[in-house]
Amino acid sequence: MRTLQLSLAWLLPWTFAVPAVGLAENPAYLQLEGANLAQGRTIWLGTCEGCHGYGTAGAPIPMEKDDWKDRLKKPQSLLYQHAIEGFYGPDDTMMPARGGNTKLSDADVKAAVDYMTALAKHYQQFSAKP
Amino acid sequence: MQITLNKKWLALGVAAALTTTATFVVAVEDAANKPMIAPKTMADALHLVMDSDRTVYTRKIVNRLAAKEKVITASEHFDDEKALVLPAQMFRFGAEMVAKRAEKLPDVNFSYSLQSLWPVNTQNAPKTDAEKAGLKFVAENKGKNFYTTEELGGTNYFTAIYADTAVAPVCVSCHNDHKDSPRRDFKLGDVMGGVVIRIPLES
């Protein structure tokens, strides 16, 4: 019984920490709380999802635990830098600067990175598969 | 210890070994020619090889040497500019070579091509109803493939269509800026066309 209580106690904070799940717009991707993540989601859907939603050209998919396990250990500032300036991966994969959308500001790209890393953190805990 | 072999038993042993070997060879030949692979599995396997080869070329040749190290460029006009061929051109040249070589191999009867609803070259537009429906489907249902059968010239074919996606800025800029391009609003990650694989359903 004590084990069950401990398990429930561990889960409780997560029920609040886990993002609010909404079904508006594109139900395939979680809506996360906060203006920055809401803005990031809109930018991510417009520019990043085309590759990161499907693993196109080796793009890491936030819903895939293994794709992000090691990336999430890197400083957020490095992920910002890679997304803004572009980046060549160790296997010669290529992340184009600003996802190929030159109209995005640094702040826009950072918000999209924040949304994607928040998604990835979520799916480190919860499976994307039903 | 002395081992003695009776000639009769030795002959029997040799005969048994030869029979076993011959049976094994016949069995392997039978298995090699027995139709066991479903057309869809065959098409998926072919596409896996094509897509992997093209990805390796894009990453290890174009990305590494042209985009990252900048020791050579990649261009549609590769001959004039002494440049690397674009990944889509490499894919198309491969399809053309397969078609030519397959003419001499009657048992190897399949074809593949890179087509688009918005082709820079009108020769690469879909022609059959299946091609048109499949290219529309993969463009509207990202991440899904299209499979159907069609009859062409009295032969039934299994036709599979796989999305061809813009994976690098050069794909987008080439199509959006090309004078002959009928569509100029592509962005990275968009489906630009499809790989059509066609396999006859009877010999």
Short mmCIF file of N, CA, C and O in Angstrom, two decimals, chain B residues 140-199:
data_model
loop_
_atom_site.label_atom_id
_atom_site.label_comp_id
_atom_site.label_asym_id
_atom_site.label_seq_id
_atom_site.Cartn_x
_atom_site.Cartn_y
_atom_site.Cartn_z
N GLU B 140 -0.83 15.44 -50.00
CA GLU B 140 -1.84 15.85 -49.01
C GLU B 140 -1.81 15.01 -47.74
O GLU B 140 -2.46 15.35 -46.76
N ASN B 141 -1.11 13.89 -47.76
CA ASN B 141 -1.05 13.00 -46.59
C ASN B 141 0.40 12.71 -46.25
O ASN B 141 0.90 11.61 -46.50
N LYS B 142 1.06 13.69 -45.69
CA LYS B 142 2.50 13.56 -45.47
C LYS B 142 2.82 12.37 -44.56
O LYS B 142 2.14 12.14 -43.57
N GLY B 143 3.85 11.64 -44.94
CA GLY B 143 4.27 10.48 -44.15
C GLY B 143 3.60 9.19 -44.60
O GLY B 143 3.92 8.12 -44.09
N LYS B 144 2.67 9.27 -45.56
CA LYS B 144 1.99 8.06 -46.04
C LYS B 144 2.36 7.79 -47.50
O LYS B 144 2.58 8.71 -48.27
N ASN B 145 2.38 6.50 -47.84
CA ASN B 145 2.65 6.09 -49.22
C ASN B 145 1.33 5.76 -49.92
O ASN B 145 0.30 5.60 -49.26
N PHE B 146 1.37 5.65 -51.23
CA PHE B 146 0.18 5.35 -52.02
C PHE B 146 0.42 4.07 -52.81
O PHE B 146 1.44 3.93 -53.48
N TYR B 147 -0.52 3.14 -52.71
CA TYR B 147 -0.39 1.87 -53.43
C TYR B 147 -1.67 1.60 -54.23
O TYR B 147 -2.77 1.80 -53.71
N THR B 148 -1.50 1.13 -55.45
CA THR B 148 -2.68 0.79 -56.25
C THR B 148 -2.27 -0.20 -57.35
O THR B 148 -1.10 -0.57 -57.47
N THR B 149 -3.25 -0.64 -58.12
CA THR B 149 -2.94 -1.44 -59.32
C THR B 149 -3.53 -0.69 -60.52
O THR B 149 -4.49 0.08 -60.37
N GLU B 150 -2.95 -0.92 -61.66
CA GLU B 150 -3.46 -0.27 -62.88
C GLU B 150 -3.17 -1.16 -64.07
O GLU B 150 -2.23 -1.96 -64.05
N GLU B 151 -3.99 -1.02 -65.11
CA GLU B 151 -3.78 -1.79 -66.33
C GLU B 151 -3.26 -0.86 -67.42
O GLU B 151 -3.90 0.17 -67.71
N LEU B 152 -2.12 -1.21 -67.95
CA LEU B 152 -1.53 -0.39 -69.02
C LEU B 152 -1.14 -1.30 -70.18
O LEU B 152 -0.37 -2.25 -69.98
N GLY B 153 -1.67 -1.04 -71.34
CA GLY B 153 -1.31 -1.84 -72.52
C GLY B 153 -1.63 -3.31 -72.35
O GLY B 153 -0.87 -4.16 -72.83
N GLY B 154 -2.71 -3.62 -71.64
CA GLY B 154 -3.11 -5.02 -71.46
C GLY B 154 -2.39 -5.75 -70.35
O GLY B 154 -2.61 -6.94 -70.13
N THR B 155 -1.50 -5.06 -69.64
CA THR B 155 -0.77 -5.69 -68.52
C THR B 155 -1.19 -5.03 -67.21
O THR B 155 -1.32 -3.80 -67.14
N ASN B 156 -1.38 -5.87 -66.19
CA ASN B 156 -1.70 -5.33 -64.87
C ASN B 156 -0.41 -5.02 -64.11
O ASN B 156 0.51 -5.84 -64.09
N TYR B 157 -0.38 -3.88 -63.47
CA TYR B 157 0.81 -3.46 -62.73
C TYR B 157 0.43 -3.12 -61.29
O TYR B 157 -0.67 -2.64 -61.02
N PHE B 158 1.38 -3.38 -60.38
CA PHE B 158 1.29 -2.82 -59.02
C PHE B 158 2.09 -1.52 -59.05
O PHE B 158 3.25 -1.50 -59.48
N THR B 159 1.46 -0.44 -58.62
CA THR B 159 2.12 0.87 -58.66
C THR B 159 2.18 1.46 -57.26
O THR B 159 1.15 1.54 -56.57
N ALA B 160 3.38 1.83 -56.85
CA ALA B 160 3.58 2.43 -55.53
C ALA B 160 4.15 3.83 -55.70
O ALA B 160 5.00 4.05 -56.57
N ILE B 161 3.67 4.76 -54.88
CA ILE B 161 4.17 6.14 -54.98
C ILE B 161 4.60 6.62 -53.59
O ILE B 161 3.84 6.48 -52.62
N TYR B 162 5.82 7.14 -53.51
CA TYR B 162 6.41 7.60 -52.25
C TYR B 162 6.73 9.09 -52.37
O TYR B 162 7.23 9.54 -53.40
N ALA B 163 6.46 9.82 -51.30
CA ALA B 163 6.67 11.28 -51.34
C ALA B 163 8.13 11.63 -51.57
O ALA B 163 9.04 10.97 -51.06
N ASP B 164 8.35 12.66 -52.36
CA ASP B 164 9.68 13.22 -52.56
C ASP B 164 9.67 14.61 -51.91
O ASP B 164 8.92 15.49 -52.33
N THR B 165 10.47 14.77 -50.87
CA THR B 165 10.37 15.95 -50.01
C THR B 165 11.57 16.88 -50.20
O THR B 165 12.69 16.40 -50.44
N ALA B 166 11.33 18.18 -50.05
CA ALA B 166 12.42 19.16 -50.11
C ALA B 166 13.25 19.03 -48.83
O ALA B 166 12.77 19.36 -47.75
N VAL B 167 14.47 18.51 -48.96
CA VAL B 167 15.28 18.23 -47.78
C VAL B 167 16.40 19.25 -47.55
O VAL B 167 17.06 19.22 -46.53
N ALA B 168 16.63 20.12 -48.53
CA ALA B 168 17.72 21.09 -48.38
C ALA B 168 17.30 22.41 -49.04
O ALA B 168 16.48 22.41 -49.97
N PRO B 169 17.86 23.54 -48.57
CA PRO B 169 17.50 24.83 -49.17
C PRO B 169 17.67 24.85 -50.69
O PRO B 169 16.91 25.50 -51.40
N VAL B 170 18.66 24.09 -51.20
CA VAL B 170 18.90 24.11 -52.65
C VAL B 170 17.72 23.50 -53.42
O VAL B 170 17.41 23.92 -54.53
N CYS B 171 17.02 22.54 -52.82
CA CYS B 171 15.83 21.96 -53.47
C CYS B 171 14.77 23.04 -53.64
O CYS B 171 14.15 23.18 -54.70
N VAL B 172 14.57 23.81 -52.57
CA VAL B 172 13.55 24.85 -52.56
C VAL B 172 13.91 25.97 -53.53
O VAL B 172 13.10 26.36 -54.39
N SER B 173 15.14 26.46 -53.43
CA SER B 173 15.53 27.60 -54.28
C SER B 173 15.53 27.21 -55.75
O SER B 173 15.11 28.00 -56.61
N CYS B 174 15.98 25.99 -56.05
CA CYS B 174 16.03 25.56 -57.46
C CYS B 174 14.62 25.54 -58.06
O CYS B 174 14.40 26.06 -59.16
N HIS B 175 13.67 24.97 -57.34
CA HIS B 175 12.30 24.88 -57.88
C HIS B 175 11.59 26.23 -57.85
O HIS B 175 10.87 26.57 -58.79
N ASN B 176 11.78 26.99 -56.76
CA ASN B 176 11.07 28.28 -56.68
C ASN B 176 11.62 29.31 -57.67
O ASN B 176 10.88 30.17 -58.13
N ASP B 177 12.92 29.21 -57.97
CA ASP B 177 13.54 30.23 -58.82
C ASP B 177 13.65 29.81 -60.29
O ASP B 177 14.00 30.64 -61.14
N HIS B 178 13.39 28.55 -60.59
CA HIS B 178 13.58 28.07 -61.96
C HIS B 178 12.57 28.71 -62.90
O HIS B 178 11.38 28.78 -62.59
N LYS B 179 13.04 29.14 -64.07
CA LYS B 179 12.15 29.85 -65.00
C LYS B 179 10.99 28.99 -65.48
O LYS B 179 9.93 29.50 -65.82
N ASP B 180 11.19 27.68 -65.50
CA ASP B 180 10.14 26.79 -66.00
C ASP B 180 9.27 26.19 -64.89
O ASP B 180 8.40 25.36 -65.17
N SER B 181 9.52 26.60 -63.66
CA SER B 181 8.76 25.99 -62.56
C SER B 181 7.33 26.53 -62.48
O SER B 181 7.12 27.74 -62.45
N PRO B 182 6.34 25.64 -62.41
CA PRO B 182 4.96 26.11 -62.33
C PRO B 182 4.52 26.45 -60.90
O PRO B 182 3.41 26.92 -60.70
N ARG B 183 5.38 26.21 -59.93
CA ARG B 183 5.04 26.54 -58.54
C ARG B 183 6.26 27.15 -57.86
O ARG B 183 7.36 26.62 -57.99
N ARG B 184 6.05 28.23 -57.12
CA ARG B 184 7.20 28.95 -56.55
C ARG B 184 7.05 29.27 -55.08
O ARG B 184 7.68 30.20 -54.58
N ASP B 185 6.23 28.49 -54.37
CA ASP B 185 6.06 28.76 -52.94
C ASP B 185 6.48 27.58 -52.07
O ASP B 185 5.99 27.40 -50.96
N PHE B 186 7.36 26.74 -52.59
CA PHE B 186 7.84 25.60 -51.80
C PHE B 186 8.64 26.10 -50.61
O PHE B 186 9.33 27.12 -50.68
N LYS B 187 8.56 25.33 -49.51
CA LYS B 187 9.46 25.57 -48.39
C LYS B 187 10.02 24.22 -47.92
O LYS B 187 9.52 23.16 -48.33
N LEU B 188 11.07 24.29 -47.12
CA LEU B 188 11.71 23.05 -46.66
C LEU B 188 10.68 22.13 -46.02
O LEU B 188 9.83 22.58 -45.25
N GLY B 189 10.79 20.85 -46.31
CA GLY B 189 9.88 19.87 -45.74
C GLY B 189 8.63 19.65 -46.56
O GLY B 189 7.87 18.72 -46.29
N ASP B 190 8.39 20.48 -47.58
CA ASP B 190 7.21 20.30 -48.43
C ASP B 190 7.41 19.09 -49.35
O ASP B 190 8.53 18.80 -49.79
N VAL B 191 6.31 18.44 -49.66
CA VAL B 191 6.35 17.36 -50.66
C VAL B 191 6.36 18.02 -52.04
O VAL B 191 5.45 18.78 -52.38
N MET B 192 7.42 17.74 -52.82
CA MET B 192 7.56 18.38 -54.13
C MET B 192 7.14 17.45 -55.27
O MET B 192 6.93 17.90 -56.39
N GLY B 193 7.06 16.18 -54.98
CA GLY B 193 6.72 15.21 -56.02
C GLY B 193 6.68 13.83 -55.43
O GLY B 193 6.42 13.67 -54.22
N GLY B 194 6.96 12.83 -56.25
CA GLY B 194 6.94 11.46 -55.74
C GLY B 194 7.75 10.51 -56.59
O GLY B 194 7.98 10.75 -57.78
N VAL B 195 8.19 9.44 -55.95
CA VAL B 195 8.89 8.36 -56.66
C VAL B 195 7.83 7.32 -57.02
O VAL B 195 7.11 6.83 -56.15
N VAL B 196 7.72 7.03 -58.32
CA VAL B 196 6.73 6.07 -58.81
C VAL B 196 7.45 4.77 -59.15
O VAL B 196 8.35 4.76 -59.99
N ILE B 197 7.07 3.68 -58.48
CA ILE B 197 7.65 2.36 -58.77
C ILE B 197 6.53 1.47 -59.33
O ILE B 197 5.45 1.39 -58.74
N ARG B 198 6.82 0.84 -60.48
CA ARG B 198 5.78 0.03 -61.15
C ARG B 198 6.32 -1.37 -61.38
O ARG B 198 7.39 -1.55 -61.96
N ILE B 199 5.54 -2.37 -60.91
CA ILE B 199 5.95 -3.77 -61.03
C ILE B 199 4.83 -4.55 -61.71
O ILE B 199 3.68 -4.49 -61.27
#
